[in-house]
Amino acid sequence: MRFYLITILFLLSNMLHAQYGGKSYTPLKVTAAPKIDGYLNDDAWKNAAVIDDFIMYRPVEGNAPTQRTEVKLVYDDYGIYVGAMLKDTSPDSILHELGVRDDNAITADLFRFGIDPYNKEQDCYIFEVYVSGVQIDSRTLDPTYNGVWQSATRIHDNGWSVEICIPYSAIRFPDTPVQTWGMQFARDIARNHEYDQWSLTPKNVNNVLPYWGKLKDIKNIRSPLRLSLTPFASFYYEQAQSDINGKRTTNDSYSYNFGADLKYGIDEKFTLGVTLLPDFSQVQSDNKVKNISYQEVTYNDNRPFFQEGTDLFSRDNLFYSRRIGQTPAGFYSMPYRIGPGEVIRENPSISKLINAVKLSGRNNNGMGIGLFNAITGNTYAEIEDSTGKRKKVLTEPLTNYNIVVFDQQLKNNSSVYFINTNVIRDKKYDDANVTGTGFTFCNKKQSQAVDATFSFSQKFSNTDSVLNTFSDLMGYKYFIGTRRISGKFQWGVSQTMINRTFDSRDLGYYIVNNLLKNRAYVAFNVYEPTKTYRQTYNTLTFDYMLNPVTGKMIPGTQVSFDNYTEFLNYWSLTAGGLMAPFKSFDYNEPRVSGRFSRSFGMFYVYAGFNSNTRRAVALNCNLTIGNFIGHFLGENYIVTPGIRYRVNDRLTFKYNLEYNWDPQNFGFANFDEYGNSIYGSRKMFTLTNTLNAKYIFKNDMSLSLNARHYWNTCSYRHYFILQENGDFKATDTYTENNDFNYNVFNIDLIYLWQFAPGSSLSFVYKNAIETQAANITHDISDNFRQTLESPQTNSISLKVLYYLDYQYIRKHSRKY
């Protein structure tokens, strides 16, 4: 009996080992590389071992795949080559929508190849190719990673095939004679939502890399000289309208620019990136909103140099790249700085970036090092007096931004880091310095984690009374917590403390300071299909927030529940809610240091659905309803319907609408003549229409349209004076009009041709309107007409950039 029990346990252990990790593959080194054309008929593939033991990951983990997959891998002194035959018994049913690079919303079958060259189980490269030929790439620690690599696909009578070439110049790996890498293959069969893997990774784990297979015995490869130059030339024309003294004027301007991005691999580990005289005229328009809160609205950074390779610098939210080249500090005050008879002729809305440099990499011991430096030049506004004489007014001084990061990877997906950010400004402006450190420690099973961070800020302000003397304002914040990170049942508890003088806004994200936040959450997730649904995720969170100086409760003390469920028909449901029933004290809304206002309890509930995104027509809608607790003055409604229509594999339309009606909004409005904080009861209405259209001529040539109209109105009903005890007293003496009718309208029309790997020609037309008035227009059509009749800026830009890679040129020059 004991013998049989041991035998069963041994077999069970082998089965689990075979399913979850333990697989390996030894590649063949070839002298003649396969041609990347999608046909697997090259001599290089003939003697390579075949991988065909795939396992279903979704919908039923561990099942046999419905289709057979065969993969081969070889390598040479230039790169790694993957060839895969993805068989299909219904090749006519293969979905193959076209798209642009890095578009992860394409409805098409996909092949995925992942490698972890350092085999540390903390970072990896992912290369994906759709059957339609579209490429996607990323890194675990840097989703913005964009490498230059080759791929080709072909559809056959029995399925489809793909060939991939990853040059060594596109990745980083250790300098050792014999190497072992983590490796994964997978395929996505779009029509039935099936996802198959070579080395199955459990759905309930936090880190999948320990379950990957191994690519063994990679011999005698060396990291090449990683040197690439991307020169560019751009032409820009702008026609800007403005209303001065009731008269519409139009100013035309032309400009051209030449610059370059340089990447140089100092060794196999570290890369130096430099941008010289960058041009950001074709950056996607921001989705601007009207902000009447004390918090800052942040936007994504769409500038290529700041999108790529910034993973090391993002620790603890101390780096917000939009600070570099931001709106000058004196931009908004210029209308108040001009005298009688003077007019503003120029007032740049962004600070000009002169150059930026970043050095990043990770050595064989897992130590990541990052250095970043950027310089923006003096920015001036121009004022013209009644005689035509002009003068310059400095709105933002010459500024140097600097970041240093050290990040050490440890066993079991653990790590510890140190970061320092520094901002130095000319012309007696404020300087700033922030230093942070932190760690994440996971147990051997990677089921439990402990996290902690600590940051210390210094703000140096010029003291006018004493020459070359600066005051030093210091602050700190910390976070500490523990969490269970795998399994169906997960939980976490944490505490965050930010003292009242902590300030990281010079180079980092804006955060609300002077708070003590305690959080606890529990989550229950079901990853396997049942008779009702495929998967469901449920989280209950409780936050308890205090002012650490007064000990009083502040806004943010709340309990919330969130659910996501995907059903058997691939429709999904989201639902949940939040309740903050406690009366709290807001120390930020009065906009005066030391003052506070009482906040009312509130709640909201929401529910929404998404239809099957694999269909030609996909629908989504979300409804949110909220109100004050004990003051049911009128519900706040937010409705967000949307539709995506895929006309064919080339043409797709998306339309989204957001309707937000808040009839009893309450908050800070302005100051009166005595400096009192004035609050108001107000009706707020927001309507946002967004239209996206995309036509793909072929995978390297596309035309896209992004149009958005944002309309926000605010009408004050009653005004109140904030009292010393935080309560409010109605007032009839304050009569200033704070109503507004705010509109933003943008059109971005983009033609893009990627005529060579890493090289492109792009033409962009932009139309931008931003207007605000005190008189509110209630009719939608009248408001839209008035918006289009407002001053607007039209621009066109043409940009050509060409990617020059030393290894690619060297390889191909040998053929001739």
mmCIF file of C-alpha atoms in Angstrom, residues 471-686:
data_model
loop_
_atom_site.group_PDB
_atom_site.id
_atom_site.type_symbol
_atom_site.label_atom_id
_atom_site.label_comp_id
_atom_site.label_asym_id
_atom_site.label_seq_id
_atom_site.Cartn_x
_atom_site.Cartn_y
_atom_site.Cartn_z
ATOM 1 C CA SER A 471 15.369 78.923 2.830
ATOM 2 C CA ASP A 472 15.091 75.147 3.087
ATOM 3 C CA LEU A 473 11.624 73.609 3.510
ATOM 4 C CA MET A 474 11.740 69.871 4.256
ATOM 5 C CA GLY A 475 9.059 67.184 4.203
ATOM 6 C CA TYR A 476 8.645 63.433 4.168
ATOM 7 C CA LYS A 477 6.254 60.609 3.346
ATOM 8 C CA TYR A 478 6.242 56.864 3.863
ATOM 9 C CA PHE A 479 4.282 53.766 2.937
ATOM 10 C CA ILE A 480 4.377 50.341 4.575
ATOM 11 C CA GLY A 481 2.173 47.351 3.933
ATOM 12 C CA THR A 482 1.853 43.618 3.552
ATOM 13 C CA ARG A 483 -0.283 41.676 1.094
ATOM 14 C CA ARG A 484 -1.142 38.213 -0.111
ATOM 15 C CA ILE A 485 -0.499 38.244 -3.850
ATOM 16 C CA SER A 486 -1.584 34.849 -5.186
ATOM 17 C CA GLY A 487 -4.491 32.441 -4.918
ATOM 18 C CA LYS A 488 -8.237 32.915 -5.101
ATOM 19 C CA PHE A 489 -8.298 34.776 -1.803
ATOM 20 C CA GLN A 490 -6.002 37.802 -1.560
ATOM 21 C CA TRP A 491 -5.735 40.626 0.954
ATOM 22 C CA GLY A 492 -3.592 43.553 2.032
ATOM 23 C CA VAL A 493 -3.151 46.123 4.784
ATOM 24 C CA SER A 494 -1.069 49.293 4.551
ATOM 25 C CA GLN A 495 -0.418 52.718 5.983
ATOM 26 C CA THR A 496 0.585 55.892 4.128
ATOM 27 C CA MET A 497 1.835 59.011 5.863
ATOM 28 C CA ILE A 498 2.490 62.331 4.085
ATOM 29 C CA ASN A 499 3.409 65.285 6.276
ATOM 30 C CA ARG A 500 2.186 68.797 5.499
ATOM 31 C CA THR A 501 5.502 70.075 4.037
ATOM 32 C CA PHE A 502 6.243 67.202 1.644
ATOM 33 C CA ASP A 503 6.388 68.519 -1.935
ATOM 34 C CA SER A 504 7.447 66.510 -4.991
ATOM 35 C CA ARG A 505 5.691 68.632 -7.627
ATOM 36 C CA ASP A 506 8.803 70.122 -9.233
ATOM 37 C CA LEU A 507 9.553 66.855 -11.030
ATOM 38 C CA GLY A 508 7.086 64.326 -9.602
ATOM 39 C CA TYR A 509 3.351 63.862 -9.487
ATOM 40 C CA TYR A 510 1.173 66.131 -7.388
ATOM 41 C CA ILE A 511 -0.040 64.448 -4.227
ATOM 42 C CA VAL A 512 -2.287 65.711 -1.450
ATOM 43 C CA ASN A 513 -0.119 66.061 1.651
ATOM 44 C CA ASN A 514 -0.837 66.261 5.383
ATOM 45 C CA LEU A 515 -2.647 62.933 5.608
ATOM 46 C CA LEU A 516 -2.462 59.579 7.336
ATOM 47 C CA LYS A 517 -4.138 56.831 5.324
ATOM 48 C CA ASN A 518 -4.853 53.311 6.595
ATOM 49 C CA ARG A 519 -6.113 50.810 4.040
ATOM 50 C CA ALA A 520 -7.334 47.222 4.216
ATOM 51 C CA TYR A 521 -8.710 45.186 1.320
ATOM 52 C CA VAL A 522 -9.807 41.649 0.589
ATOM 53 C CA ALA A 523 -10.254 40.117 -2.850
ATOM 54 C CA PHE A 524 -11.901 36.912 -3.985
ATOM 55 C CA ASN A 525 -11.247 35.819 -7.554
ATOM 56 C CA VAL A 526 -12.482 32.830 -9.540
ATOM 57 C CA TYR A 527 -10.275 32.081 -12.535
ATOM 58 C CA GLU A 528 -11.926 28.954 -13.961
ATOM 59 C CA PRO A 529 -15.248 28.753 -15.844
ATOM 60 C CA THR A 530 -18.422 27.690 -14.036
ATOM 61 C CA LYS A 531 -21.913 27.022 -15.364
ATOM 62 C CA THR A 532 -22.648 30.750 -15.248
ATOM 63 C CA TYR A 533 -19.457 32.697 -15.930
ATOM 64 C CA ARG A 534 -15.868 32.312 -17.114
ATOM 65 C CA GLN A 535 -14.133 34.372 -14.442
ATOM 66 C CA THR A 536 -14.931 36.909 -11.746
ATOM 67 C CA TYR A 537 -12.901 39.355 -9.666
ATOM 68 C CA ASN A 538 -14.237 40.925 -6.454
ATOM 69 C CA THR A 539 -12.541 43.449 -4.155
ATOM 70 C CA LEU A 540 -13.738 45.073 -0.924
ATOM 71 C CA THR A 541 -11.655 48.047 0.269
ATOM 72 C CA PHE A 542 -11.769 50.159 3.422
ATOM 73 C CA ASP A 543 -9.832 53.445 3.760
ATOM 74 C CA TYR A 544 -9.526 55.401 6.993
ATOM 75 C CA MET A 545 -7.898 58.835 6.583
ATOM 76 C CA LEU A 546 -6.843 61.384 9.191
ATOM 77 C CA ASN A 547 -5.140 64.741 9.355
ATOM 78 C CA PRO A 548 -1.960 63.806 11.305
ATOM 79 C CA VAL A 549 -1.708 67.269 12.900
ATOM 80 C CA THR A 550 -5.272 67.650 14.212
ATOM 81 C CA GLY A 551 -6.241 63.974 14.340
ATOM 82 C CA LYS A 552 -9.547 64.749 12.577
ATOM 83 C CA MET A 553 -11.047 62.589 9.858
ATOM 84 C CA ILE A 554 -10.569 63.918 6.306
ATOM 85 C CA PRO A 555 -12.288 63.124 2.978
ATOM 86 C CA GLY A 556 -11.344 59.731 1.613
ATOM 87 C CA THR A 557 -12.541 57.694 4.570
ATOM 88 C CA GLN A 558 -14.770 55.239 2.770
ATOM 89 C CA VAL A 559 -15.670 51.654 1.960
ATOM 90 C CA SER A 560 -15.924 50.462 -1.638
ATOM 91 C CA PHE A 561 -16.726 47.283 -3.547
ATOM 92 C CA ASP A 562 -15.784 46.455 -7.136
ATOM 93 C CA ASN A 563 -16.735 43.463 -9.268
ATOM 94 C CA TYR A 564 -15.799 42.294 -12.755
ATOM 95 C CA THR A 565 -17.444 39.197 -14.231
ATOM 96 C CA GLU A 566 -17.028 37.677 -17.681
ATOM 97 C CA PHE A 567 -19.868 35.413 -18.803
ATOM 98 C CA LEU A 568 -19.845 32.352 -21.037
ATOM 99 C CA ASN A 569 -20.911 34.405 -24.075
ATOM 100 C CA TYR A 570 -17.898 36.732 -23.520
ATOM 101 C CA TRP A 571 -20.047 39.616 -22.376
ATOM 102 C CA SER A 572 -18.739 41.201 -19.187
ATOM 103 C CA LEU A 573 -20.333 43.048 -16.291
ATOM 104 C CA THR A 574 -18.797 45.608 -13.937
ATOM 105 C CA ALA A 575 -20.586 46.691 -10.779
ATOM 106 C CA GLY A 576 -19.832 48.211 -7.427
ATOM 107 C CA GLY A 577 -20.146 51.240 -5.272
ATOM 108 C CA LEU A 578 -18.609 53.493 -2.674
ATOM 109 C CA MET A 579 -19.917 54.906 0.588
ATOM 110 C CA ALA A 580 -18.373 57.661 2.695
ATOM 111 C CA PRO A 581 -20.969 58.084 5.461
ATOM 112 C CA PHE A 582 -18.806 60.034 7.896
ATOM 113 C CA LYS A 583 -18.660 63.795 8.328
ATOM 114 C CA SER A 584 -15.076 64.836 7.700
ATOM 115 C CA PHE A 585 -12.906 67.944 7.577
ATOM 116 C CA ASP A 586 -11.332 69.121 4.318
ATOM 117 C CA TYR A 587 -8.146 71.143 4.834
ATOM 118 C CA ASN A 588 -7.488 71.706 1.117
ATOM 119 C CA GLU A 589 -10.785 72.884 -0.356
ATOM 120 C CA PRO A 590 -10.706 76.334 1.392
ATOM 121 C CA ARG A 591 -7.454 77.121 -0.510
ATOM 122 C CA VAL A 592 -6.125 78.841 2.640
ATOM 123 C CA SER A 593 -3.519 77.274 4.909
ATOM 124 C CA GLY A 594 -4.885 76.385 8.347
ATOM 125 C CA ARG A 595 -8.564 76.593 7.361
ATOM 126 C CA PHE A 596 -10.924 73.647 6.904
ATOM 127 C CA SER A 597 -14.468 72.987 5.764
ATOM 128 C CA ARG A 598 -16.900 70.279 6.765
ATOM 129 C CA SER A 599 -17.662 67.673 4.124
ATOM 130 C CA PHE A 600 -20.956 65.865 3.713
ATOM 131 C CA GLY A 601 -21.277 62.105 3.595
ATOM 132 C CA MET A 602 -21.872 60.678 0.118
ATOM 133 C CA PHE A 603 -22.296 57.475 -1.853
ATOM 134 C CA TYR A 604 -22.438 56.211 -5.411
ATOM 135 C CA VAL A 605 -23.225 52.926 -7.135
ATOM 136 C CA TYR A 606 -22.355 51.883 -10.661
ATOM 137 C CA ALA A 607 -23.013 49.106 -13.148
ATOM 138 C CA GLY A 608 -21.914 48.552 -16.712
ATOM 139 C CA PHE A 609 -21.464 45.999 -19.449
ATOM 140 C CA ASN A 610 -19.242 45.240 -22.428
ATOM 141 C CA SER A 611 -20.391 42.999 -25.252
ATOM 142 C CA ASN A 612 -18.245 40.404 -27.024
ATOM 143 C CA THR A 613 -15.348 42.444 -28.438
ATOM 144 C CA ARG A 614 -14.617 39.787 -31.073
ATOM 145 C CA ARG A 615 -17.802 40.708 -32.929
ATOM 146 C CA ALA A 616 -17.936 43.297 -35.672
ATOM 147 C CA VAL A 617 -20.165 45.461 -33.477
ATOM 148 C CA ALA A 618 -19.190 45.845 -29.825
ATOM 149 C CA LEU A 619 -21.258 47.819 -27.309
ATOM 150 C CA ASN A 620 -20.480 49.153 -23.875
ATOM 151 C CA CYS A 621 -22.319 51.275 -21.330
ATOM 152 C CA ASN A 622 -21.825 52.331 -17.725
ATOM 153 C CA LEU A 623 -24.270 54.047 -15.355
ATOM 154 C CA THR A 624 -23.251 55.740 -12.089
ATOM 155 C CA ILE A 625 -25.685 57.272 -9.596
ATOM 156 C CA GLY A 626 -24.607 59.200 -6.493
ATOM 157 C CA ASN A 627 -25.920 61.563 -3.834
ATOM 158 C CA PHE A 628 -25.162 63.107 -0.467
ATOM 159 C CA ILE A 629 -26.093 61.079 2.610
ATOM 160 C CA GLY A 630 -28.804 62.874 4.599
ATOM 161 C CA HIS A 631 -29.088 65.647 1.991
ATOM 162 C CA PHE A 632 -30.926 64.111 -0.965
ATOM 163 C CA LEU A 633 -30.952 67.244 -3.062
ATOM 164 C CA GLY A 634 -30.777 65.665 -6.502
ATOM 165 C CA GLU A 635 -28.898 62.638 -7.797
ATOM 166 C CA ASN A 636 -25.701 62.836 -9.779
ATOM 167 C CA TYR A 637 -25.934 60.757 -12.968
ATOM 168 C CA ILE A 638 -23.060 59.659 -15.195
ATOM 169 C CA VAL A 639 -23.925 57.659 -18.309
ATOM 170 C CA THR A 640 -21.198 56.501 -20.697
ATOM 171 C CA PRO A 641 -22.466 54.527 -23.732
ATOM 172 C CA GLY A 642 -20.153 53.553 -26.562
ATOM 173 C CA ILE A 643 -19.988 51.534 -29.756
ATOM 174 C CA ARG A 644 -17.203 50.105 -31.866
ATOM 175 C CA TYR A 645 -18.000 49.052 -35.443
ATOM 176 C CA ARG A 646 -15.470 47.090 -37.444
ATOM 177 C CA VAL A 647 -16.650 47.591 -41.014
ATOM 178 C CA ASN A 648 -14.013 45.218 -42.353
ATOM 179 C CA ASP A 649 -10.419 44.255 -41.648
ATOM 180 C CA ARG A 650 -9.251 47.729 -42.718
ATOM 181 C CA LEU A 651 -11.849 50.202 -41.450
ATOM 182 C CA THR A 652 -12.993 50.686 -37.837
ATOM 183 C CA PHE A 653 -15.119 53.336 -36.113
ATOM 184 C CA LYS A 654 -15.408 54.019 -32.380
ATOM 185 C CA TYR A 655 -17.814 56.420 -30.725
ATOM 186 C CA ASN A 656 -18.084 57.182 -27.003
ATOM 187 C CA LEU A 657 -20.342 59.588 -25.146
ATOM 188 C CA GLU A 658 -20.226 60.727 -21.530
ATOM 189 C CA TYR A 659 -23.199 62.506 -19.978
ATOM 190 C CA ASN A 660 -22.645 63.845 -16.439
ATOM 191 C CA TRP A 661 -25.444 65.699 -14.618
ATOM 192 C CA ASP A 662 -24.681 66.958 -11.096
ATOM 193 C CA PRO A 663 -27.438 69.377 -9.963
ATOM 194 C CA GLN A 664 -26.245 69.854 -6.365
ATOM 195 C CA ASN A 665 -22.467 70.051 -6.566
ATOM 196 C CA PHE A 666 -20.913 71.993 -3.699
ATOM 197 C CA GLY A 667 -17.427 73.440 -3.238
ATOM 198 C CA PHE A 668 -15.020 76.349 -3.271
ATOM 199 C CA ALA A 669 -15.914 79.141 -5.712
ATOM 200 C CA ASN A 670 -13.634 82.127 -5.070
ATOM 201 C CA PHE A 671 -12.415 84.645 -2.478
ATOM 202 C CA ASP A 672 -14.352 87.788 -1.599
ATOM 203 C CA GLU A 673 -12.768 91.223 -1.224
ATOM 204 C CA TYR A 674 -11.879 90.476 2.418
ATOM 205 C CA GLY A 675 -10.092 87.202 1.640
ATOM 206 C CA ASN A 676 -12.889 84.957 2.878
ATOM 207 C CA SER A 677 -13.329 81.588 1.188
ATOM 208 C CA ILE A 678 -16.590 81.612 -0.752
ATOM 209 C CA TYR A 679 -18.315 78.283 -1.409
ATOM 210 C CA GLY A 680 -21.179 77.694 -3.775
ATOM 211 C CA SER A 681 -24.039 75.342 -4.471
ATOM 212 C CA ARG A 682 -23.903 74.784 -8.229
ATOM 213 C CA LYS A 683 -25.420 72.875 -11.117
ATOM 214 C CA MET A 684 -22.764 71.167 -13.217
ATOM 215 C CA PHE A 685 -23.243 69.543 -16.591
ATOM 216 C CA THR A 686 -20.638 67.773 -18.720
#
